[in-house]
Amino acid sequence: MKFNKELENIKSYEAGKPIELVVREYGIEPQNIIKLASNENPNGCSQKVQDGVAKIVSNMSLYPDDSMLKLKNALSKQYNIDESELIIGAGSDQIIEFIVHATCSAESKILMNSITFAMYQIYADHVGASTIRTTSVNHDLEQFYNLYAEHKPSIIFICTPNNPTGDAIKKDELYRFLKRVDSETLVVVDGAYMEYAIGKDSKYEVAPSQLIKEFENVIYLGTFSKAYGLGGMRIGYGISNAKIIKELYKIRPPFNITTLSLEAAALALEDIEFVEMSIKDCFKEMIRYEEFAKEMNLEFIESYTNFITLLLNSHNSSKIAQTLLSMGIIIRDLSSYNLNAIRITIGKSEQNSRLFNALRGILSK
Amino acid sequence: MKFNKELENIKSYEAGKPIELVVREYGIEPQNIIKLASNENPNGCSQKVQDGVAKIVSNMSLYPDDSMLKLKNALSKQYNIDESELIIGAGSDQIIEFIVHATCSAESKILMNSITFAMYQIYADHVGASTIRTTSVNHDLEQFYNLYAEHKPSIIFICTPNNPTGDAIKKDELYRFLKRVDSETLVVVDGAYMEYAIGKDSKYEVAPSQLIKEFENVIYLGTFSKAYGLGGMRIGYGISNAKIIKELYKIRPPFNITTLSLEAAALALEDIEFVEMSIKDCFKEMIRYEEFAKEMNLEFIESYTNFITLLLNSHNSSKIAQTLLSMGIIIRDLSSYNLNAIRITIGKSEQNSRLFNALRGILSK
């Protein structure tokens, strides 16, 4: 039996360690473990969403409404777009998968930032496409343009705010760049953390409706995993012109969103207060992280997200992550991104305090 | 922007019409609609599963345990296999997708029954592979062997019991066939409805542990969507030797099963009584369908599943399905499978009675 040669080069995604794993590996009680590794919402998810989902658990036996009427309707209102401009995926990950599989092959090139969301590379590897990367840590759109002009890639991934670094691109700057890219290249604007960027500074807001009106070769990605607190339910979406959406739909597997996830996402859009509260809490705690970094003489990347990336010049990120793990604190080591840095999800106030104390102890040794 | 040429030929999966659609199109009240179209479990799902899931709705914000420890553990015990021999997918659909994407390209051939589960063709189309089909309605393994010997396909799909026809293959017969297939061809034994076949006649039981011990080139597929009553939660699995599973794992997207789905499936395995009751109810009602068919002088295919396929010689299946739909009864027209037949999910007693009455009226006109 032969497997396709593309499989040889696929590396698996390195997920944030789940709490269960730390329980098993270190014998720490679950209630004593804090996970600040996967940028989950520390406020959990909206109580209204929880109540609504609990109410329909008897529907688990019914296949999902594959037209996704209720959720599509809610999302199209939220973003002032037509339903034909919308595709819903099992996380925005799945939209990335659709995009790469629909437009790329082993002959294709894909352009992305030096350090960015790992799934872009993984899906490129699925089809054997080559990837081109900038060299700067933050998105440098001049570098992007030069590489674009040189390689004419099939896809450009722009992640704003960027994961795992936290920096973002001003809308005006992004638009100037997009105007220089011709329509043969599909530009993916991944706004998984956009709600946080908007909460911090409206100059960073990229509104999908305007974006797709101005650029026919752009697709915007959003997710319910972050500000909406539904990371466990796997719901993301792509917004683009109807022609592109129609093509992506061709490779969407039927029933790609569970019955309970469809309900959860639709209800989540109704609870604006929960999202606003989550963003407000996040940036309130973010100040403490910035102050902590200054106190410890650590560089950090200014963050437009619900996490912060601390650069560790004289310390080793893997060692620090490992020591924290043994203390029951899960954060993300960025050494696999070739960055001697750690990414920490902004947690609840008491979780952050515990992290500060632990890190203070480790760094002063 | 260019889309891959394979997209031109992809047809979308025709899902059973959801109740919401009939409400919208015919203005019938939801409580007056019965859906016997998607082979959902008419008993819903286990109360224990419902209670267990409702209890953890606050976990919706947490990414799923991507090691799937709890569910893998439960499934490996259930089937007496090693966890390395197991991969879990968003429905067994997703395992089919992994298999085709991992082993096939535009040069590949895939062999399947003339009439069988539509997703085999759809995923073949994704990669542009050609498909070869037998001519008989039921699986004819002699035909399968001859086509195999002629074409040496990369994959053979055997669906037992078969969807949408309901017939099944005796274990001995299947084993005799598998012995004649060399290890260069991967044989997929899709047992989505296997629990029903076992409940009807143990000679049709294909046990995955024995199957994969005897044949290194076979993968068994199972699902929680049917007997376990979790169609809305998207959980299926593949069981094969560890070498094959490892390759398929390379293209599994991270977090492909939701947090609530993982819990639902693990709990569902604990409630054997619910599954046994569902199967018993199904075949009790099946007798009524067989008697009804005889009464109406309709041919039917003997079913080893939770549905029955009625062959309509002198009536048009599309017209009958349409008329039933307008009366609030959703069944599956098989005309798109080139079969003048309707597939009806065995429902609750009162639902079946309503179907009999409606169909009696239509057929006697």
XYZ file of C-alpha atoms in Angstrom:
730
model
C 0.000 0.000 0.000
C 1.355 3.381 -0.946
C 0.862 6.634 0.874
C 1.180 9.936 -0.940
C 4.653 11.405 -0.776
C 3.312 14.683 0.690
C 2.702 12.814 3.953
C 6.428 12.402 4.509
C 6.860 16.090 5.281
C 3.818 16.792 7.415
C 4.537 17.805 10.968
C 1.692 17.603 13.447
C 0.309 20.715 15.106
C 1.676 21.209 18.577
C -1.389 21.834 20.705
C -1.336 23.563 24.077
C -1.019 20.790 26.639
C -4.456 19.910 27.993
C -4.993 19.962 31.742
C -5.659 16.189 31.672
C -2.100 15.613 30.483
C -0.549 17.539 33.343
C -2.736 15.641 35.762
C -1.436 12.398 34.308
C 2.211 13.377 33.923
C 2.789 15.336 37.108
C 0.094 13.988 39.383
C -1.144 17.516 40.110
C -4.815 17.861 41.030
C -6.866 19.419 38.189
C -8.051 22.293 40.389
C -4.426 23.267 41.012
C -3.523 23.480 37.346
C -3.847 26.693 35.375
C -3.732 26.625 31.610
C -2.560 29.818 29.983
C -1.431 28.071 26.814
C -4.252 27.964 24.277
C -5.671 31.480 24.406
C -8.959 30.229 25.703
C -11.257 32.784 27.245
C -10.566 32.767 31.012
C -14.194 33.813 31.572
C -15.320 30.563 29.967
C -18.309 31.150 27.754
C -21.511 33.084 28.128
C -23.998 31.720 30.677
C -26.747 32.239 28.095
C -24.881 29.989 25.682
C -24.412 27.348 28.365
C -28.094 27.414 29.277
C -29.185 27.320 25.644
C -26.980 24.367 24.789
C -27.956 22.420 27.920
C -31.572 22.881 26.840
C -31.124 21.079 23.519
C -28.915 18.135 24.469
C -31.703 15.786 23.383
C -31.027 17.024 19.822
C -27.608 15.360 19.807
C -29.180 12.484 17.893
C -30.231 14.745 15.016
C -27.838 15.572 12.216
C -26.974 19.259 12.129
C -29.009 21.563 9.882
C -26.487 21.489 7.069
C -27.812 24.750 5.625
C -26.781 26.306 8.980
C -29.702 28.703 8.561
C -29.785 30.124 12.071
C -26.056 30.714 12.446
C -25.594 32.038 8.912
C -28.431 34.418 9.439
C -26.967 35.687 12.696
C -23.466 36.064 11.248
C -24.636 37.832 8.110
C -26.492 40.350 10.268
C -23.518 40.761 12.571
C -21.206 41.594 9.684
C -23.670 43.157 7.275
C -22.909 40.670 4.537
C -24.918 38.364 2.338
C -25.185 34.689 3.339
C -23.620 33.767 0.004
C -20.477 35.558 1.180
C -20.103 33.272 4.183
C -18.772 29.777 4.822
C -18.651 28.143 8.238
C -15.931 25.734 9.276
C -14.932 23.490 12.159
C -12.796 26.312 13.510
C -11.291 28.827 11.105
C -8.640 26.093 10.718
C -11.013 24.239 8.471
C -11.510 27.282 6.249
C -7.711 27.456 5.899
C -7.805 23.791 4.880
C -10.514 24.480 2.275
C -8.577 27.441 0.869
C -5.305 25.554 0.486
C -6.934 22.426 -0.914
C -9.061 24.419 -3.350
C -6.282 26.565 -4.800
C -2.926 24.855 -4.279
C -0.970 21.847 -5.438
C 2.657 20.737 -5.236
C 3.530 23.463 -7.750
C 2.034 26.297 -5.678
C 3.689 28.860 -3.479
C 2.252 30.284 -0.279
C 3.570 33.440 1.377
C 3.355 34.037 5.119
C 5.062 35.763 8.009
C 8.268 34.308 9.493
C 6.400 33.528 12.701
C 2.682 32.957 12.390
C -0.161 30.495 12.927
C 1.233 26.990 12.463
C -1.729 25.605 10.525
C -0.842 27.614 7.392
C 2.337 25.587 7.004
C 0.660 22.308 7.940
C -2.053 22.642 5.295
C 0.539 23.763 2.736
C 2.401 20.542 3.533
C -0.786 18.532 2.973
C -0.736 19.447 -0.707
C 3.046 19.718 -0.969
C 2.982 23.471 -1.725
C 6.163 25.429 -1.001
C 6.031 28.200 1.540
C 7.863 31.499 1.477
C 8.370 33.435 4.678
C 9.415 36.951 5.588
C 12.261 37.388 8.080
C 10.861 39.915 10.558
C 9.010 38.834 13.698
C 6.183 41.343 13.199
C 4.338 41.542 9.864
C 6.467 43.774 7.635
C 4.250 44.498 4.634
C 7.139 45.905 2.598
C 8.868 42.535 2.922
C 5.583 40.847 2.095
C 5.246 42.945 -1.038
C 8.771 42.257 -2.261
C 8.365 38.509 -1.798
C 4.952 38.650 -3.423
C 6.364 40.485 -6.460
C 9.215 38.016 -6.733
C 7.235 34.777 -6.288
C 3.646 35.581 -7.278
C 2.275 33.107 -4.713
C -1.178 31.521 -4.947
C -1.984 32.560 -1.391
C -0.731 35.209 1.044
C -1.599 34.671 4.691
C -1.873 37.859 6.747
C -2.636 37.152 10.388
C -3.776 40.314 12.183
C -3.474 40.337 15.076
C -0.782 37.743 14.600
C -0.593 34.503 16.555
C 1.743 33.687 18.370
C 3.296 37.170 18.554
C 0.312 39.423 19.291
C 1.191 42.341 17.010
C -1.365 43.735 14.568
C -1.526 45.747 11.360
C -3.339 49.074 11.058
C -6.254 48.930 8.664
C -4.851 51.704 6.447
C -1.539 49.950 6.142
C -3.223 46.659 5.269
C -5.407 48.325 2.626
C -2.372 50.005 1.029
C -0.735 46.593 0.756
C -3.852 44.862 -0.612
C -4.144 47.480 -3.359
C -0.736 46.444 -4.634
C -1.602 42.735 -4.896
C -3.236 41.679 -8.138
C -6.337 39.527 -8.252
C -4.481 36.343 -9.211
C -3.294 35.972 -5.612
C -5.759 35.112 -2.873
C -5.058 37.061 0.310
C -6.277 35.508 3.539
C -6.793 38.034 6.327
C -6.977 35.922 9.461
C -8.784 37.920 12.140
C -9.091 35.196 14.775
C -8.185 37.765 17.452
C -9.732 40.793 15.734
C -12.279 41.416 18.515
C -9.392 42.115 20.886
C -7.616 44.437 18.444
C -10.830 46.431 17.986
C -11.234 46.611 21.748
C -7.752 48.043 22.068
C -7.556 50.463 19.152
C -10.101 50.980 16.378
C -7.355 51.859 13.882
C -6.669 48.120 13.738
C -10.240 47.165 12.900
C -10.588 45.336 9.604
C -14.312 45.093 8.858
C -15.044 42.128 6.587
C -17.939 43.763 4.711
C -15.833 46.699 3.557
C -12.812 44.488 2.988
C -14.558 42.140 0.573
C -16.288 45.008 -1.206
C -12.950 46.653 -1.924
C -10.940 43.531 -2.734
C -12.342 40.670 -4.755
C -9.326 38.454 -3.996
C -9.497 38.636 -0.209
C -11.040 36.265 2.303
C -11.473 37.219 5.953
C -11.378 34.572 8.681
C -13.044 34.791 12.061
C -13.604 32.403 14.942
C -15.782 31.714 17.959
C -12.840 30.150 19.792
C -11.396 33.291 21.356
C -13.480 36.321 22.423
C -16.695 34.259 22.253
C -15.178 31.582 24.470
C -16.118 28.551 22.393
C -12.721 26.974 21.672
C -14.072 23.517 22.443
C -16.912 23.735 19.936
C -14.923 24.249 16.737
C -16.665 27.049 14.878
C -14.996 29.535 12.593
C -15.930 31.246 9.355
C -14.688 32.722 6.138
C -16.114 35.849 4.519
C -15.378 36.594 0.883
C -17.132 37.298 -2.386
C -19.778 34.745 -3.354
C -17.685 33.326 -6.189
C -14.841 32.293 -3.918
C -17.224 31.015 -1.228
C -18.971 28.847 -3.803
C -15.691 27.184 -4.760
C -14.738 26.545 -1.141
C -18.174 25.066 -0.504
C -17.376 22.323 -2.989
C -14.877 20.761 -0.624
C -16.759 21.387 2.601
C -17.704 18.000 4.093
C -21.405 17.810 4.945
C -22.312 18.291 8.615
C -18.957 19.868 9.442
C -20.391 21.691 12.484
C -22.083 19.768 15.290
C -25.714 20.384 16.225
C -24.701 21.813 19.609
C -21.945 23.981 18.106
C -24.373 25.615 15.667
C -26.634 26.527 18.561
C -23.760 27.689 20.766
C -22.363 30.032 18.112
C -25.734 31.544 17.229
C -26.465 32.216 20.899
C -22.960 33.581 21.489
C -23.561 36.332 18.934
C -26.524 37.488 20.994
C -24.543 37.998 24.188
C -22.504 41.065 23.282
C -22.029 41.918 26.951
C -20.077 38.756 27.589
C -17.675 39.493 24.742
C -17.225 43.122 25.782
C -16.593 42.101 29.373
C -14.044 39.506 28.241
C -12.120 42.044 26.183
C -12.208 44.648 28.929
C -10.959 42.148 31.511
C -8.225 41.044 29.147
C -6.690 44.475 28.647
C -7.044 45.342 32.327
C -4.926 42.302 33.146
C -2.640 42.970 30.175
C -1.382 46.103 31.964
C -0.254 43.898 34.830
C 1.697 41.720 32.391
C 3.383 44.750 30.882
C 4.300 46.020 34.300
C 5.565 42.597 35.293
C 7.736 42.421 32.173
C 9.227 45.831 32.934
C 9.845 44.816 36.535
C 11.666 41.671 35.377
C 13.476 43.513 32.613
C 11.891 41.348 29.942
C 11.087 42.538 26.451
C 7.545 41.920 25.253
C 5.615 42.400 22.036
C 2.772 44.880 22.361
C -0.310 42.689 22.135
C -3.643 43.233 20.387
C -4.883 39.821 21.533
C -5.726 37.863 24.674
C -2.140 36.695 25.104
C 1.275 38.259 25.517
C 4.606 37.124 24.170
C 7.609 37.631 26.430
C 11.036 37.569 24.806
C 13.625 35.820 26.952
C 17.083 37.012 26.111
C 19.145 35.463 28.848
C 16.802 32.620 29.767
C 15.820 29.518 27.850
C 12.134 29.442 26.943
C 11.865 25.642 26.916
C 13.383 25.322 30.351
C 11.090 27.985 31.755
C 8.019 26.413 30.192
C 9.032 23.034 31.576
C 9.591 24.386 35.084
C 6.244 26.168 35.050
C 4.583 22.959 33.835
C 5.987 21.014 36.755
C 4.374 23.653 39.000
C 1.011 23.132 37.295
C 1.143 26.239 35.087
C 0.789 25.579 31.352
C 2.063 28.273 28.988
C 3.373 28.044 25.431
C 7.060 27.730 24.660
C 7.765 29.341 21.278
C 11.083 27.586 20.638
C 9.467 25.521 17.882
C 8.791 28.860 16.137
C 12.524 29.639 16.410
C 11.766 32.256 19.004
C 13.279 32.197 22.476
C 10.026 33.405 23.936
C 6.971 32.262 25.834
C 3.376 33.035 24.963
C 1.041 33.442 27.905
C -2.734 33.645 27.679
C -4.080 36.519 29.762
C -5.888 34.625 32.491
C -8.051 35.578 35.412
C -6.536 37.996 37.898
C -5.624 35.305 40.445
C -4.201 33.029 37.748
C -2.020 35.854 36.480
C -0.819 36.588 40.021
C 0.180 32.958 40.444
C 2.026 33.043 37.124
C 3.863 36.244 38.111
C 4.961 34.723 41.401
C 6.113 31.502 39.794
C 7.965 33.264 36.992
C 9.515 35.750 39.391
C 10.923 32.843 41.355
C 12.271 31.075 38.272
C 13.805 34.159 36.654
C 15.545 35.351 39.798
C 17.298 32.002 40.352
C -7.202 33.427 -8.968
C -7.174 29.795 -9.997
C -9.046 26.956 -8.391
C -7.855 23.391 -8.791
C -9.431 21.591 -11.711
C -10.675 18.757 -9.457
C -13.264 21.179 -8.072
C -15.091 21.260 -11.389
C -16.380 17.724 -10.924
C -17.324 17.712 -7.275
C -20.984 17.207 -6.551
C -22.209 18.127 -3.109
C -23.576 15.500 -0.750
C -27.352 15.427 -0.741
C -28.270 15.481 2.917
C -31.595 14.321 4.313
C -33.772 17.428 4.431
C -33.689 18.890 7.923
C -36.971 19.498 9.716
C -36.235 23.262 9.700
C -36.364 23.238 5.902
C -39.789 21.630 5.764
C -41.044 24.132 8.305
C -39.816 26.932 6.060
C -40.879 25.488 2.708
C -44.264 24.003 3.587
C -45.247 26.005 6.638
C -45.846 22.818 8.612
C -45.420 23.043 12.376
C -42.225 21.289 13.574
C -44.157 18.969 15.877
C -46.151 17.693 12.892
C -43.095 16.790 10.854
C -41.508 13.360 10.997
C -38.059 12.797 9.601
C -37.322 9.277 8.470
C -34.604 10.350 6.074
C -31.220 10.372 7.790
C -31.219 7.098 9.719
C -31.104 8.910 13.002
C -31.976 6.910 16.077
C -35.719 7.454 16.733
C -35.028 6.922 20.442
C -32.783 9.994 20.413
C -29.711 9.387 22.502
C -29.108 7.907 25.923
C -30.422 9.933 28.863
C -27.096 9.311 30.603
C -25.281 10.918 27.690
C -27.644 13.897 27.744
C -27.170 14.386 31.476
C -23.411 14.012 31.227
C -23.083 16.520 28.423
C -25.404 19.046 30.070
C -23.165 18.819 33.129
C -20.047 19.997 31.282
C -21.393 22.801 29.089
C -19.119 25.230 30.928
C -16.208 23.372 29.285
C -17.239 24.617 25.845
C -14.578 27.308 26.183
C -11.788 24.740 26.538
C -10.147 23.210 23.504
C -10.803 19.489 23.256
C -8.244 17.090 24.737
C -6.541 16.432 21.420
C -5.094 13.151 22.693
C -8.738 12.051 23.136
C -7.551 9.958 26.066
C -10.935 9.134 27.591
C -12.701 8.201 24.359
C -9.737 6.288 22.936
C -9.455 4.363 26.140
C -13.145 3.464 26.097
C -13.117 2.482 22.418
C -9.980 0.377 22.716
C -11.577 -1.538 25.575
C -14.830 -1.910 23.668
C -13.073 -3.452 20.676
C -10.134 -5.084 22.402
C -7.595 -3.175 20.338
C -4.577 -1.041 21.085
C -5.005 2.747 21.064
C -2.375 2.939 18.336
C -4.805 1.020 16.120
C -7.470 3.701 16.440
C -8.159 7.090 14.862
C -11.184 9.228 15.657
C -12.877 11.453 13.099
C -15.661 14.006 12.808
C -17.989 11.217 11.741
C -16.583 8.191 9.931
C -16.886 10.525 6.907
C -13.738 12.239 8.027
C -11.845 8.954 8.219
C -12.909 8.299 4.612
C -11.532 11.734 3.754
C -8.206 10.947 5.487
C -7.939 7.609 3.681
C -8.563 9.026 0.220
C -6.342 12.056 0.738
C -3.533 9.947 2.192
C -3.430 7.305 -0.526
C -4.951 8.684 -3.734
C -4.240 11.227 -6.432
C -5.623 11.944 -9.895
C -3.907 8.754 -11.135
C -5.592 6.483 -8.577
C -8.518 4.128 -8.930
C -11.109 3.412 -6.267
C -13.471 0.429 -6.405
C -16.909 0.465 -4.823
C -20.405 -0.958 -5.128
C -22.767 0.350 -7.819
C -24.975 1.837 -5.129
C -23.288 2.768 -1.895
C -22.478 5.582 0.529
C -22.171 8.793 -1.495
C -19.159 10.185 0.354
C -16.797 7.599 -1.206
C -17.362 9.181 -4.609
C -17.262 12.724 -3.276
C -13.868 12.276 -1.611
C -12.565 10.487 -4.713
C -13.627 13.566 -6.681
C -11.719 15.791 -4.238
C -8.451 14.305 -5.413
C -9.603 13.574 -8.960
C -9.291 9.786 -8.553
C -11.337 7.615 -10.910
C -13.937 5.307 -9.476
C -14.907 1.855 -10.659
C -18.259 0.407 -9.717
C -19.875 -3.011 -9.787
C -23.252 -3.363 -11.512
C -25.321 -5.266 -8.941
C -27.428 -3.492 -6.321
C -26.219 -5.732 -3.482
C -22.495 -6.241 -2.885
C -21.435 -9.033 -5.270
C -17.944 -9.982 -4.122
C -17.243 -12.005 -7.270
C -17.805 -8.849 -9.309
C -15.666 -6.959 -6.820
C -12.872 -9.481 -7.252
C -12.943 -9.388 -11.037
C -12.828 -5.585 -11.104
C -10.089 -5.613 -8.487
C -8.001 -8.052 -10.536
C -8.504 -6.003 -13.670
C -7.851 -2.529 -12.213
C -5.710 -3.069 -9.094
C -7.327 -0.078 -7.367
C -5.682 1.827 -4.503
C -8.798 1.460 -2.369
C -11.793 -0.885 -2.247
C -14.794 0.332 -0.286
C -16.952 -2.441 1.192
C -19.967 -1.078 3.027
C -21.559 -3.754 5.224
C -24.362 -3.341 5.940
C -24.603 -1.179 2.857
C -26.125 2.291 2.822
C -28.565 3.121 1.168
C -29.685 -0.436 0.356
C -29.533 -2.197 3.733
C -28.060 -5.528 2.604
C -25.030 -6.996 4.358
C -22.218 -9.465 3.737
C -21.645 -12.576 5.839
C -18.364 -12.501 7.693
C -17.101 -15.742 6.088
C -17.837 -14.445 2.619
C -16.056 -11.158 3.355
C -13.001 -12.981 4.751
C -12.796 -15.228 1.659
C -12.771 -12.101 -0.496
C -10.197 -10.279 1.639
C -7.825 -13.242 1.399
C -7.755 -12.819 -2.381
C -6.809 -9.117 -2.254
C -3.107 -8.421 -2.026
C -1.624 -5.972 0.446
C -1.066 -3.226 -2.127
C -4.780 -2.401 -2.047
C -6.335 -0.842 1.032
C -9.753 -2.323 1.796
C -12.132 -0.143 3.784
C -14.809 -2.118 5.630
C -17.410 0.482 6.530
C -19.447 -0.848 9.441
C -21.483 2.284 10.189
C -24.573 0.090 10.691
C -22.748 -2.969 12.025
C -24.464 -2.853 15.449
C -27.787 -3.479 13.695
C -26.427 -6.363 11.596
C -25.054 -8.028 14.734
C -28.419 -7.558 16.429
C -30.144 -9.311 13.547
C -27.754 -12.168 12.756
C -24.325 -12.833 14.238
C -23.096 -14.407 10.988
C -22.821 -10.833 9.696
C -20.645 -9.637 12.550
C -17.277 -8.323 11.451
C -15.209 -7.788 14.601
C -12.507 -5.167 14.019
C -9.895 -6.739 16.319
C -9.913 -10.041 14.446
C -10.241 -8.302 11.086
C -7.118 -6.198 11.493
C -5.157 -9.112 12.953
C -5.882 -11.210 9.898
C -5.518 -8.499 7.255
C -2.816 -5.860 7.385
C -4.379 -3.907 4.506
C -7.844 -3.454 5.979
C -9.337 -0.548 7.887
C -12.662 -0.849 9.704
C -14.935 2.182 10.120
C -17.496 2.690 12.854
C -19.688 5.565 13.971
C -21.625 6.963 16.906
C -24.213 8.470 14.552
C -26.535 5.475 14.261
C -27.087 2.916 17.039
C -25.539 5.267 19.626
C -27.856 8.082 18.554
C -25.250 10.823 18.217
C -25.627 11.883 14.574
C -25.482 15.548 15.530
C -22.155 15.237 17.342
C -19.962 13.989 14.495
C -17.934 11.144 15.916
C -16.688 8.157 13.991
C -13.543 6.062 14.045
C -11.180 3.965 12.011
C -9.511 0.787 13.287
C -6.498 -0.604 11.475
C -2.922 -1.633 12.084
C -0.784 0.997 13.789
C 1.250 1.690 10.643
C -1.790 2.764 8.633
C -3.268 4.725 11.539
C -0.001 6.619 11.928
C -0.125 7.739 8.296
C -3.750 8.842 8.552
C -2.935 10.773 11.706
C -0.608 12.971 9.672
C -3.539 14.617 7.913
C -5.915 14.740 10.868
C -6.573 18.395 11.714
C -5.999 19.120 15.394
C -9.126 19.351 17.573
C -11.287 17.562 15.015
C -13.785 16.422 17.678
C -15.548 18.941 19.900
C -15.171 18.905 23.676
C -18.822 17.932 24.137
C -18.676 15.259 21.412
C -15.723 13.533 23.092
C -17.678 13.355 26.336
C -20.897 12.253 24.608
C -19.207 9.376 22.792
C -17.320 8.135 25.849
C -20.538 8.138 27.887
C -22.502 6.510 25.070
C -20.223 3.470 25.192
C -21.177 2.990 28.845
C -24.915 2.792 28.174
C -25.143 -0.583 26.475
C -28.808 -0.887 27.439
C -29.751 2.095 25.319
C -28.069 0.644 22.248
C -29.589 -2.794 22.786
C -33.038 -1.287 23.254
C -32.623 0.785 20.082
C -31.694 -2.251 18.011
C -34.495 -4.364 19.473
C -37.065 -1.630 18.782
C -35.754 -1.238 15.259
C -36.218 -4.864 14.223
C -39.583 -5.076 15.965
C -40.784 -2.214 13.785
C -38.922 -3.592 10.760
C -41.378 -6.518 10.732
C -44.202 -4.022 10.295
C -42.406 -2.503 7.299
C -41.942 -5.917 5.704
C -45.596 -6.715 6.243
C -46.606 -3.346 4.840
C -44.463 -3.920 1.753
C -46.070 -7.303 1.185
C -49.528 -5.804 1.670
C -48.770 -3.111 -0.922
C -47.064 -5.564 -3.233
C -43.776 -3.694 -3.029
C -40.376 -5.314 -3.289
C -37.927 -4.513 -0.520
C -34.311 -5.279 0.249
C -33.855 -7.328 3.403
C -32.300 -4.873 5.811
C -29.532 -5.312 8.377
C -29.767 -1.642 9.363
C -32.163 0.888 10.899
C -33.715 1.699 7.536
C -35.511 -0.154 4.765
C -35.330 0.362 1.028
C -38.566 -0.114 -0.887
C -38.291 -0.709 -4.623
C -41.022 1.052 -6.592
C -41.608 -0.639 -9.874
C -44.720 1.083 -11.111
C -44.418 4.283 -9.079
C -41.955 7.139 -9.335
C -39.769 7.478 -6.242
C -39.218 11.229 -6.638
C -42.929 11.942 -6.900
C -43.697 9.800 -3.874
C -40.962 11.442 -1.811
C -42.233 14.863 -2.834
C -45.836 14.057 -1.923
C -44.784 12.680 1.463
C -42.702 15.809 2.049
C -45.704 18.034 1.440
C -47.485 16.003 4.127
C -44.643 16.594 6.582
C -42.988 13.192 6.201
C -39.349 13.265 5.153
C -37.914 10.105 3.594
C -35.055 9.607 1.133
C -35.644 9.375 -2.612
C -32.941 7.166 -4.143
C -33.345 8.409 -7.724
C -29.984 10.186 -7.496
C -28.494 6.703 -6.929
C -30.186 5.567 -10.169
C -32.592 3.499 -8.153
C -36.344 3.932 -8.370
C -36.671 3.363 -4.658
C -37.197 5.123 -1.369
C -35.171 4.644 1.774
C -37.104 4.980 5.008
C -35.547 5.167 8.463
C -37.316 2.841 10.883
C -38.976 5.343 13.192
C -41.011 5.115 16.346
C -44.129 2.971 16.193
C -46.506 5.919 15.793
C -44.278 7.552 13.164
C -44.202 4.323 11.176
C -47.991 4.048 11.398
C -48.349 7.559 10.024
C -45.954 6.733 7.191
C -47.895 3.549 6.351
C -51.162 5.447 6.211
C -49.738 8.209 4.063
C -47.997 5.836 1.689
C -51.055 3.584 1.470
C -53.064 6.608 0.352
C -50.507 7.686 -2.223
C -49.882 4.236 -3.698
C -53.554 3.380 -4.057
C -54.308 6.532 -6.053
